[in-house]
């Protein structure tokens, strides 16, 4: 209970900072309501993206029984990012969304379709083989493929300055442009996947003991893998549709929590959702206060903070094992 109390207090503090900090003066009565709405949407987007990525990290690490795994190993993160970039490119080149789709929804729908495509390929390989190494290699190849295709899209987009800037900004991660429609699209996806992952928590606990032991205790390993991949893909699609590429959240947050929350997934997952949201909201506040001519992308800040934290956690883990 102390852990959850600390996380709720941290969320309250960073939430207040997210509302107060930013360009624009809240003392201006004519613009106060507008600033509060924009910062409120931004706060909600950062929290949801962080919660989705952190929970996805917990599930993937349980699925592979590897604390170094992250949601990106399945390839759906790169697929969702590629889908969003293609949607931006099509909207700028051929005017996609000028009547068929609401313009604000082009990128979220593209992210979801990209993640869905990566998931479809992943599930085909899961049907062919149940080997975890094969699944890991498939995800690696998918990530490499989608990253290469994303680089191609970025190169094509540079022919137009505005479009090139939008594609690069999306690839670096940001929640500054999130509005109510994007939140309404991503919220049901993320909430459904969060609840589903929590319900599968006991099965993930059994997987930690090994596949044969899990089967002996009544877990259907194949079914658990299928649904874990599906729900992680949904979480990633929702997170990328809100904030673009935001790295290290699904890798660092579970590591930080396990010494305090333990390894039981039904306890660890809610804590990860809160801690992931707090982490990304805090990084978004930092992105606003760094002195620069333009705002530092959120993905850059999470990488700058997350990478050193992850190295410190690895050093501490190595020392604990050495003394054990």
XYZ file of C-alpha atoms in Angstrom:
324
model
C 0.000 0.000 0.000
C 2.907 2.366 0.678
C 4.091 1.927 -2.887
C 0.696 2.843 -4.333
C 0.405 5.818 -1.968
C 3.825 7.056 -3.096
C 2.876 6.620 -6.757
C -0.410 8.501 -6.311
C 1.367 11.370 -4.523
C 3.997 11.462 -7.289
C 1.237 11.538 -9.896
C -0.438 14.430 -8.094
C 2.815 16.405 -7.972
C 3.803 15.882 -11.611
C 0.172 16.473 -12.652
C 0.182 19.875 -10.995
C 3.532 20.705 -12.580
C 2.217 19.607 -15.997
C -0.693 22.030 -15.655
C 1.330 24.945 -14.291
C 4.554 24.658 -16.318
C 4.643 25.655 -19.966
C 4.763 28.519 -22.415
C 1.894 30.903 -21.830
C 0.701 32.769 -18.765
C -2.213 31.311 -16.796
C -2.766 34.730 -15.221
C -4.260 35.979 -18.488
C -8.033 35.477 -18.037
C -8.647 35.499 -21.770
C -6.306 32.573 -22.462
C -6.391 30.681 -19.160
C -9.135 28.234 -20.182
C -7.412 27.461 -23.483
C -4.062 26.823 -21.800
C -5.679 24.604 -19.165
C -7.454 22.516 -21.803
C -4.334 22.071 -23.918
C -2.199 21.140 -20.920
C -4.905 18.844 -19.592
C -5.039 16.939 -22.888
C -1.251 16.783 -22.918
C -1.163 15.476 -19.351
C -3.716 12.767 -20.131
C -1.864 11.717 -23.291
C 1.493 11.485 -21.521
C 0.015 9.472 -18.656
C -1.812 7.032 -20.936
C 1.222 6.532 -23.179
C 3.482 5.918 -20.192
C 1.037 3.525 -18.543
C 0.592 1.553 -21.776
C 4.322 1.231 -22.462
C 5.198 0.292 -18.875
C 2.516 -2.409 -18.688
C 3.570 -3.664 -22.118
C 7.121 -3.939 -20.804
C 6.022 -5.983 -17.789
C 4.025 -8.382 -19.982
C 6.817 -8.854 -22.533
C 9.408 -9.441 -19.817
C 7.144 -12.037 -18.245
C 6.446 -13.646 -21.598
C 10.149 -14.028 -22.460
C 11.220 -14.501 -18.829
C 13.839 -11.853 -19.545
C 14.119 -8.549 -17.635
C 15.917 -6.982 -20.609
C 12.933 -7.353 -22.946
C 10.792 -4.375 -23.946
C 7.611 -3.948 -26.042
C 9.749 -3.096 -29.073
C 11.073 -6.683 -29.324
C 7.771 -7.796 -30.890
C 8.137 -5.379 -33.789
C 4.781 -3.719 -33.185
C 6.363 -0.479 -31.922
C 8.241 -0.009 -35.189
C 5.126 -1.071 -37.099
C 2.944 1.484 -35.314
C 5.519 4.222 -35.903
C 5.781 3.320 -39.587
C 1.989 3.372 -39.923
C 1.814 6.839 -38.383
C 4.537 8.162 -40.680
C 2.842 6.707 -43.774
C -0.426 8.327 -42.683
C 1.335 11.684 -42.355
C 2.947 11.260 -45.766
C -0.337 10.342 -47.464
C -2.167 13.212 -45.800
C 0.436 15.662 -47.088
C 0.877 14.218 -50.591
C -2.601 13.106 -51.621
C -4.685 14.963 -49.067
C -5.892 11.887 -47.183
C -8.440 12.844 -44.599
C -9.982 15.744 -46.480
C -13.514 14.495 -45.949
C -13.150 10.739 -45.483
C -11.358 10.811 -42.129
C -11.152 13.613 -39.576
C -7.633 15.097 -40.000
C -6.739 14.646 -36.315
C -7.451 10.919 -36.577
C -5.199 10.146 -39.551
C -2.070 9.455 -37.487
C -3.787 7.400 -34.723
C -5.532 5.220 -37.318
C -2.255 4.809 -39.218
C -0.469 3.764 -36.011
C -3.142 1.211 -35.226
C -3.059 -0.246 -38.748
C 0.746 -0.423 -38.660
C 0.746 -2.237 -35.332
C -2.020 -4.526 -36.596
C 0.054 -5.430 -39.662
C 3.100 -6.250 -37.525
C 0.911 -8.284 -35.181
C -0.569 -10.252 -38.079
C 2.902 -11.290 -39.260
C 3.898 -12.160 -35.697
C 0.827 -14.345 -35.175
C 1.517 -16.209 -38.418
C 4.939 -17.167 -37.097
C 3.437 -18.058 -33.712
C 1.136 -20.471 -35.511
C 4.103 -22.043 -37.324
C 6.402 -22.385 -34.306
C 6.109 -22.020 -30.528
C 9.831 -21.430 -29.955
C 10.464 -18.232 -27.971
C 13.773 -17.646 -29.743
C 12.006 -17.788 -33.121
C 9.428 -15.305 -31.823
C 12.193 -12.990 -30.622
C 14.043 -13.172 -33.939
C 10.809 -12.536 -35.838
C 10.190 -9.420 -33.788
C 13.770 -8.265 -34.382
C 13.464 -8.736 -38.145
C 10.102 -6.934 -38.192
C 11.587 -4.016 -36.243
C 14.527 -3.771 -38.647
C 12.181 -3.927 -41.653
C 9.800 -1.272 -40.366
C 12.648 0.994 -39.254
C 14.138 0.820 -42.750
C 10.763 1.586 -44.307
C 10.313 4.463 -41.863
C 13.666 5.879 -42.939
C 12.481 5.668 -46.549
C 9.262 7.529 -45.686
C 11.273 10.184 -43.836
C 13.524 10.654 -46.874
C 10.544 11.027 -49.211
C 8.869 13.494 -46.851
C 11.902 15.824 -46.934
C 10.808 17.058 -50.379
C 8.288 19.229 -48.542
C 9.591 21.224 -45.589
C 6.380 21.152 -43.527
C 5.765 17.462 -44.161
C 9.378 16.527 -43.439
C 9.296 18.424 -40.161
C 6.048 16.705 -39.138
C 7.399 13.222 -39.900
C 10.662 13.848 -38.029
C 8.787 15.344 -35.060
C 6.514 12.307 -34.891
C 9.483 9.926 -35.024
C 11.139 11.744 -32.097
C 8.020 11.596 -29.927
C 5.757 14.333 -28.591
C 2.366 14.730 -26.903
C 2.110 18.472 -27.530
C -0.425 18.149 -30.355
C -2.759 15.639 -28.730
C -6.410 16.622 -28.636
C -9.693 15.160 -27.403
C -10.308 13.058 -30.515
C -6.945 11.302 -30.280
C -7.586 10.646 -26.588
C -11.086 9.321 -27.316
C -9.585 6.940 -29.897
C -6.713 5.666 -27.738
C -8.406 5.550 -24.318
C -10.722 2.548 -24.923
C -7.897 0.602 -26.595
C -5.453 1.207 -23.756
C -7.965 0.634 -20.945
C -9.207 -2.605 -22.495
C -5.656 -3.891 -22.932
C -4.651 -2.845 -19.394
C -7.565 -4.734 -17.867
C -6.936 -7.761 -20.086
C -3.251 -7.895 -19.103
C -4.196 -7.732 -15.423
C -6.662 -10.608 -15.884
C -3.901 -12.684 -17.508
C -1.567 -11.917 -14.601
C -1.804 -15.346 -12.964
C -1.002 -17.105 -16.247
C 2.047 -14.873 -16.686
C 3.107 -15.756 -13.141
C 3.001 -19.430 -14.082
C 5.136 -18.801 -17.172
C 7.918 -17.454 -14.957
C 8.469 -20.956 -13.614
C 9.061 -22.344 -17.132
C 6.861 -23.690 -19.905
C 6.667 -27.300 -18.700
C 5.907 -26.264 -15.130
C 3.284 -23.783 -16.342
C 1.563 -26.457 -18.434
C 1.646 -28.863 -15.489
C -0.097 -26.233 -13.364
C -2.874 -25.777 -15.923
C -1.676 -22.874 -18.090
C -2.188 -23.047 -21.848
C 1.187 -21.659 -22.916
C 0.209 -21.180 -26.565
C -2.923 -19.234 -25.664
C -1.039 -17.073 -23.168
C 1.548 -16.176 -25.820
C -1.080 -15.320 -28.411
C -3.069 -13.050 -26.155
C 0.014 -11.482 -24.581
C 1.271 -10.518 -28.052
C -2.158 -9.163 -28.985
C -2.622 -7.016 -25.883
C 0.941 -5.675 -25.970
C 0.376 -4.682 -29.605
C -2.819 -2.843 -28.671
C -1.005 -1.024 -25.853
C 1.835 -0.035 -28.164
C -0.547 1.159 -30.880
C -2.378 3.357 -28.383
C 0.843 4.752 -26.915
C 2.450 5.533 -30.279
C -0.767 7.136 -31.572
C -0.616 9.559 -28.635
C 3.083 10.269 -28.255
C 5.019 8.843 -31.191
C 8.276 7.060 -30.348
C 8.852 7.248 -26.593
C 11.682 4.925 -25.644
C 12.943 3.202 -22.491
C 9.639 3.397 -20.587
C 8.793 -0.292 -20.964
C 12.370 -1.238 -20.122
C 13.175 0.989 -17.133
C 9.904 1.207 -15.196
C 9.452 -2.559 -14.543
C 13.084 -2.758 -13.343
C 12.552 0.127 -10.945
C 9.393 -1.399 -9.486
C 10.272 -5.072 -8.978
C 12.315 -4.549 -5.768
C 9.246 -2.876 -4.221
C 6.249 -4.519 -5.940
C 7.652 -8.029 -6.344
C 7.166 -10.278 -9.355
C 3.449 -11.139 -9.056
C 1.894 -9.619 -12.147
C -1.476 -8.714 -10.634
C 0.381 -6.498 -8.171
C 3.146 -5.351 -10.497
C 0.938 -4.363 -13.453
C -1.147 -1.652 -11.691
C 2.018 -0.245 -10.118
C 3.688 -0.197 -13.537
C 0.726 1.641 -15.065
C 0.966 4.376 -12.420
C 4.772 4.585 -12.457
C 4.938 4.613 -16.267
C 2.422 7.429 -16.417
C 4.308 9.415 -13.768
C 7.620 8.877 -15.576
C 6.392 10.099 -18.963
C 4.495 13.074 -17.496
C 7.629 14.074 -15.568
C 9.745 13.757 -18.729
C 7.219 15.898 -20.603
C 7.540 18.596 -17.927
C 11.331 18.438 -18.257
C 10.998 18.788 -22.041
C 9.137 22.055 -21.534
C 11.583 23.636 -19.093
C 14.832 22.881 -20.965
C 15.964 26.233 -22.399
C 15.904 25.957 -26.180
C 14.492 27.848 -29.149
C 12.015 25.017 -29.721
C 10.688 22.392 -27.345
C 12.864 19.294 -26.912
C 11.055 16.154 -28.208
C 9.629 13.892 -25.509
C 11.341 10.785 -26.904
C 14.722 12.491 -26.601
C 14.111 13.310 -22.932
C 12.908 9.805 -22.036
C 16.024 8.396 -23.711
C 18.359 10.829 -21.935
C 16.831 9.984 -18.555
C 15.930 6.338 -19.158
C 19.276 5.112 -20.533
C 21.411 6.200 -17.522
C 18.728 4.914 -15.131
C 18.745 1.557 -16.866
C 22.543 1.337 -16.645
C 22.415 2.129 -12.909
C 19.764 -0.544 -12.391
C 21.893 -3.095 -14.256
C 24.944 -2.242 -12.122
C 22.902 -2.616 -8.933
C 21.462 -5.929 -10.124
C 24.954 -7.209 -10.939
C 26.224 -6.255 -7.483
C 23.261 -7.915 -5.757
C 23.909 -11.144 -7.638
C 27.616 -10.974 -6.813
C 26.869 -10.740 -3.088
C 24.093 -13.346 -3.178
